[in-house]
PDB file of C-alpha atoms in Angstrom:
ATOM      1  CA  MET A   1     -42.464  70.255   5.862  1.00  0.00           C
ATOM      2  CA  PRO A   2     -39.724  70.267   8.906  1.00  0.00           C
ATOM      3  CA  ASP A   3     -36.105  69.867   7.818  1.00  0.00           C
ATOM      4  CA  ALA A   4     -35.250  66.835   9.165  1.00  0.00           C
ATOM      5  CA  GLU A   5     -38.403  65.240   6.910  1.00  0.00           C
ATOM      6  CA  LEU A   6     -37.195  67.357   3.943  1.00  0.00           C
ATOM      7  CA  GLN A   7     -33.957  66.373   3.725  1.00  0.00           C
ATOM      8  CA  VAL A   8     -34.669  62.805   4.375  1.00  0.00           C
ATOM      9  CA  ALA A   9     -37.217  62.593   1.027  1.00  0.00           C
ATOM     10  CA  GLN A  10     -34.255  64.775  -0.542  1.00  0.00           C
ATOM     11  CA  ASN A  11     -31.730  61.805   0.511  1.00  0.00           C
ATOM     12  CA  VAL A  12     -34.264  58.738  -0.846  1.00  0.00           C
ATOM     13  CA  TRP A  13     -34.697  60.787  -3.599  1.00  0.00           C
ATOM     14  CA  ILE A  14     -30.720  61.599  -4.720  1.00  0.00           C
ATOM     15  CA  ASN A  15     -29.936  57.805  -3.647  1.00  0.00           C
ATOM     16  CA  TYR A  16     -32.965  56.798  -6.153  1.00  0.00           C
ATOM     17  CA  GLN A  17     -31.929  58.460  -8.768  1.00  0.00           C
ATOM     18  CA  GLY A  18     -27.270  57.781  -8.144  1.00  0.00           C
ATOM     19  CA  LEU A  19     -29.592  53.494  -8.506  1.00  0.00           C
ATOM     20  CA  LYS A  20     -31.175  54.449 -11.895  1.00  0.00           C
ATOM     21  CA  VAL A  21     -27.231  55.380 -13.432  1.00  0.00           C
ATOM     22  CA  SER A  22     -25.903  52.750 -11.784  1.00  0.00           C
ATOM     23  CA  ALA A  23     -28.457  49.993 -13.364  1.00  0.00           C
ATOM     24  CA  GLU A  24     -27.279  52.184 -16.775  1.00  0.00           C
ATOM     25  CA  ASN A  25     -24.299  51.664 -15.958  1.00  0.00           C
ATOM     26  CA  LEU A  26     -23.743  47.967 -15.154  1.00  0.00           C
ATOM     27  CA  ARG A  27     -26.406  47.642 -18.225  1.00  0.00           C
ATOM     28  CA  ILE A  28     -24.101  49.163 -20.788  1.00  0.00           C
ATOM     29  CA  SER A  29     -20.200  47.519 -19.130  1.00  0.00           C
ATOM     30  CA  LEU A  30     -22.658  44.493 -20.414  1.00  0.00           C
ATOM     31  CA  GLU A  31     -22.850  45.920 -24.195  1.00  0.00           C
ATOM     32  CA  ILE A  32     -19.191  46.637 -23.648  1.00  0.00           C
ATOM     33  CA  VAL A  33     -18.400  43.223 -22.618  1.00  0.00           C
ATOM     34  CA  GLU A  34     -19.968  41.642 -24.799  1.00  0.00           C
ATOM     35  CA  SER A  35     -18.219  43.517 -28.113  1.00  0.00           C
ATOM     36  CA  ALA A  36     -14.879  43.259 -26.625  1.00  0.00           C
ATOM     37  CA  GLN A  37     -15.096  39.427 -26.311  1.00  0.00           C
ATOM     38  CA  GLU A  38     -16.527  39.048 -30.058  1.00  0.00           C
ATOM     39  CA  ALA A  39     -13.777  41.707 -30.970  1.00  0.00           C
ATOM     40  CA  PHE A  40     -11.439  39.391 -29.581  1.00  0.00           C
ATOM     41  CA  ASP A  41     -12.558  36.371 -31.196  1.00  0.00           C
ATOM     42  CA  ALA A  42     -12.489  37.584 -33.832  1.00  0.00           C
ATOM     43  CA  SER A  43      -8.897  38.327 -34.298  1.00  0.00           C
ATOM     44  CA  GLU A  44      -8.555  35.442 -32.640  1.00  0.00           C
ATOM     45  CA  SER A  45      -9.313  33.734 -35.309  1.00  0.00           C
ATOM     46  CA  ARG A  46      -7.661  35.580 -38.136  1.00  0.00           C
ATOM     47  CA  TYR A  47      -4.999  35.221 -36.097  1.00  0.00           C
ATOM     48  CA  GLN A  48      -4.930  31.175 -35.945  1.00  0.00           C
ATOM     49  CA  LYS A  49      -6.145  31.919 -40.281  1.00  0.00           C
ATOM     50  CA  GLY A  50      -3.346  33.333 -40.440  1.00  0.00           C
ATOM     51  CA  VAL A  51      -4.721  37.126 -41.678  1.00  0.00           C
ATOM     52  CA  ALA A  52      -3.703  39.351 -38.259  1.00  0.00           C
ATOM     53  CA  ALA A  53      -0.417  39.496 -35.947  1.00  0.00           C
ATOM     54  CA  ILE A  54      -0.765  38.842 -32.660  1.00  0.00           C
ATOM     55  CA  LEU A  55      -0.542  42.124 -31.555  1.00  0.00           C
ATOM     56  CA  GLU A  56      -3.949  42.172 -33.016  1.00  0.00           C
ATOM     57  CA  VAL A  57      -4.518  39.962 -30.306  1.00  0.00           C
ATOM     58  CA  ILE A  58      -3.021  41.505 -27.735  1.00  0.00           C
ATOM     59  CA  THR A  59      -5.082  44.374 -28.172  1.00  0.00           C
ATOM     60  CA  THR A  60      -8.449  42.760 -28.166  1.00  0.00           C
ATOM     61  CA  GLN A  61      -7.552  41.136 -25.082  1.00  0.00           C
ATOM     62  CA  THR A  62      -6.621  44.440 -22.967  1.00  0.00           C
ATOM     63  CA  ALA A  63      -9.817  45.829 -24.252  1.00  0.00           C
ATOM     64  CA  LEU A  64     -11.950  43.321 -23.284  1.00  0.00           C
ATOM     65  CA  ALA A  65     -10.093  42.175 -19.652  1.00  0.00           C
ATOM     66  CA  ASN A  66     -10.548  45.577 -19.088  1.00  0.00           C
ATOM     67  CA  ALA A  67     -14.018  45.673 -20.386  1.00  0.00           C
ATOM     68  CA  GLN A  68     -14.137  42.375 -17.540  1.00  0.00           C
ATOM     69  CA  GLN A  69     -12.477  45.435 -15.184  1.00  0.00           C
ATOM     70  CA  GLN A  70     -14.947  48.112 -15.688  1.00  0.00           C
ATOM     71  CA  ARG A  71     -18.157  45.270 -16.207  1.00  0.00           C
ATOM     72  CA  ILE A  72     -17.426  44.592 -12.284  1.00  0.00           C
ATOM     73  CA  GLN A  73     -16.984  48.005 -11.911  1.00  0.00           C
ATOM     74  CA  ALA A  74     -20.028  49.070 -12.936  1.00  0.00           C
ATOM     75  CA  LEU A  75     -21.719  45.827 -10.707  1.00  0.00           C
ATOM     76  CA  ALA A  76     -20.295  47.121  -7.780  1.00  0.00           C
ATOM     77  CA  GLY A  77     -21.636  50.507  -7.956  1.00  0.00           C
ATOM     78  CA  TRP A  78     -25.248  49.196  -8.418  1.00  0.00           C
ATOM     79  CA  GLN A  79     -24.814  46.530  -5.131  1.00  0.00           C
ATOM     80  CA  ASN A  80     -23.496  50.539  -3.117  1.00  0.00           C
ATOM     81  CA  ALA A  81     -26.747  52.155  -5.135  1.00  0.00           C
ATOM     82  CA  ARG A  82     -28.972  49.533  -3.631  1.00  0.00           C
ATOM     83  CA  ILE A  83     -27.421  49.465  -0.404  1.00  0.00           C
ATOM     84  CA  GLN A  84     -28.019  53.263  -0.805  1.00  0.00           C
ATOM     85  CA  LEU A  85     -31.386  53.338  -0.789  1.00  0.00           C
ATOM     86  CA  ALA A  86     -32.635  50.514   0.690  1.00  0.00           C
ATOM     87  CA  ALA A  87     -30.201  52.744   3.987  1.00  0.00           C
ATOM     88  CA  SER A  88     -32.637  55.376   2.921  1.00  0.00           C
ATOM     89  CA  VAL A  89     -36.170  54.129   2.816  1.00  0.00           C
ATOM     90  CA  GLY A  90     -34.727  51.916   6.105  1.00  0.00           C
ATOM     91  CA  SER A  91     -35.338  49.445   5.054  1.00  0.00           C
ATOM     92  CA  LEU A  92     -31.558  47.925   5.131  1.00  0.00           C
ATOM     93  CA  ASP A  93     -31.440  44.001   6.714  1.00  0.00           C
ATOM     94  CA  LEU A  94     -29.033  40.900   5.748  1.00  0.00           C
ATOM     95  CA  SER A  95     -31.818  39.880   2.732  1.00  0.00           C
ATOM     96  CA  THR A  96     -30.589  43.865   1.403  1.00  0.00           C
ATOM     97  CA  LEU A  97     -26.842  42.852   0.598  1.00  0.00           C
ATOM     98  CA  HIS A  98     -27.334  39.532  -1.134  1.00  0.00           C
TER      99      HIS A  98
END
Protein backbone atom coordinates (compact mmCIF):
# COMPACT_ATOMS: atom_id res chain seq x y z
CA MET A 1 0.00 0.00 0.00
CA PRO A 2 1.48 3.37 -0.98
CA ASP A 3 2.28 5.84 1.77
CA ALA A 4 -0.67 8.15 0.95
CA GLU A 5 -3.19 5.29 1.12
CA LEU A 6 -1.69 4.09 4.37
CA GLN A 7 -1.92 7.59 5.82
CA VAL A 8 -5.57 7.90 4.79
CA ALA A 9 -6.43 4.50 6.26
CA GLN A 10 -4.61 5.39 9.47
CA ASN A 11 -6.49 8.73 9.72
CA VAL A 12 -9.83 6.99 9.22
CA TRP A 13 -8.98 4.45 11.94
CA ILE A 14 -7.81 7.13 14.37
CA ASN A 15 -10.92 9.24 13.77
CA TYR A 16 -13.17 6.19 14.12
CA GLN A 17 -11.59 5.36 17.47
CA GLY A 18 -11.94 9.01 18.49
CA LEU A 19 -15.64 8.87 17.69
CA LYS A 20 -16.07 5.71 19.77
CA VAL A 21 -14.36 7.36 22.75
CA SER A 22 -16.41 10.53 22.31
CA ALA A 23 -19.66 8.55 22.16
CA GLU A 24 -18.75 6.77 25.40
CA ASN A 25 -17.86 10.10 27.04
CA LEU A 26 -21.24 11.44 25.94
CA ARG A 27 -23.05 8.44 27.44
CA ILE A 28 -21.15 8.74 30.72
CA SER A 29 -21.76 12.50 30.89
CA LEU A 30 -25.51 11.87 30.76
CA GLU A 31 -25.25 9.44 33.69
CA ILE A 32 -23.27 12.02 35.65
CA VAL A 33 -25.87 14.73 34.98
CA GLU A 34 -28.70 12.42 36.02
CA SER A 35 -26.89 11.49 39.22
CA ALA A 36 -26.09 15.12 40.03
CA GLN A 37 -29.71 16.08 39.38
CA GLU A 38 -30.92 13.37 41.78
CA ALA A 39 -28.47 14.54 44.44
CA PHE A 40 -29.57 18.15 44.02
CA ASP A 41 -33.26 17.22 44.16
CA ALA A 42 -32.69 15.18 47.31
CA SER A 43 -30.73 17.93 49.04
CA GLU A 44 -33.32 20.53 48.10
CA SER A 45 -36.07 18.31 49.49
CA ARG A 46 -34.12 17.79 52.73
CA TYR A 47 -33.55 21.54 52.99
CA GLN A 48 -37.27 22.28 52.55
CA LYS A 49 -38.01 19.81 55.35
CA GLY A 50 -35.44 21.52 57.56
CA VAL A 51 -33.04 18.59 57.84
CA ALA A 52 -30.26 19.93 55.59
CA ALA A 53 -28.25 23.13 55.52
CA ILE A 54 -28.29 25.57 52.61
CA LEU A 55 -24.62 24.77 52.07
CA GLU A 56 -25.57 21.22 51.05
CA VAL A 57 -28.04 22.59 48.49
CA ILE A 58 -25.47 25.01 47.10
CA THR A 59 -22.84 22.28 46.92
CA THR A 60 -25.12 19.88 45.03
CA GLN A 61 -26.31 22.72 42.79
CA THR A 62 -22.70 23.52 41.92
CA ALA A 63 -22.02 19.85 41.21
CA LEU A 64 -25.06 19.77 38.91
CA ALA A 65 -23.88 22.87 37.04
CA ASN A 66 -20.42 21.31 36.62
CA ALA A 67 -21.97 18.08 35.34
CA GLN A 68 -24.07 20.02 32.85
CA GLN A 69 -20.98 21.86 31.65
CA GLN A 70 -19.14 18.56 31.20
CA ARG A 71 -22.14 17.26 29.24
CA ILE A 72 -21.95 20.22 26.87
CA GLN A 73 -18.21 19.67 26.42
CA ALA A 74 -18.81 15.96 25.75
CA LEU A 75 -21.47 16.82 23.18
CA ALA A 76 -19.13 19.26 21.46
CA GLY A 77 -16.37 16.64 21.46
CA TRP A 78 -18.72 14.05 19.97
CA GLN A 79 -19.86 16.45 17.25
CA ASN A 80 -16.26 17.30 16.44
CA ALA A 81 -15.33 13.59 16.28
CA ARG A 82 -18.26 12.94 13.90
CA ILE A 83 -17.09 15.72 11.61
CA GLN A 84 -13.47 14.54 11.74
CA LEU A 85 -14.49 11.01 10.77
CA ALA A 86 -16.77 12.23 7.98
CA ALA A 87 -13.94 14.38 6.63
CA SER A 88 -11.44 11.53 6.79
CA VAL A 89 -13.69 9.20 4.77
CA GLY A 90 -14.56 11.95 2.31
CA SER A 91 -18.25 12.25 3.12
CA LEU A 92 -18.31 15.68 4.71
CA ASP A 93 -21.24 17.77 3.49
CA LEU A 94 -23.78 20.14 5.00
CA SER A 95 -25.98 17.30 6.28
CA THR A 96 -23.05 16.04 8.38
CA LEU A 97 -22.92 19.34 10.22
CA HIS A 98 -26.49 19.04 11.58
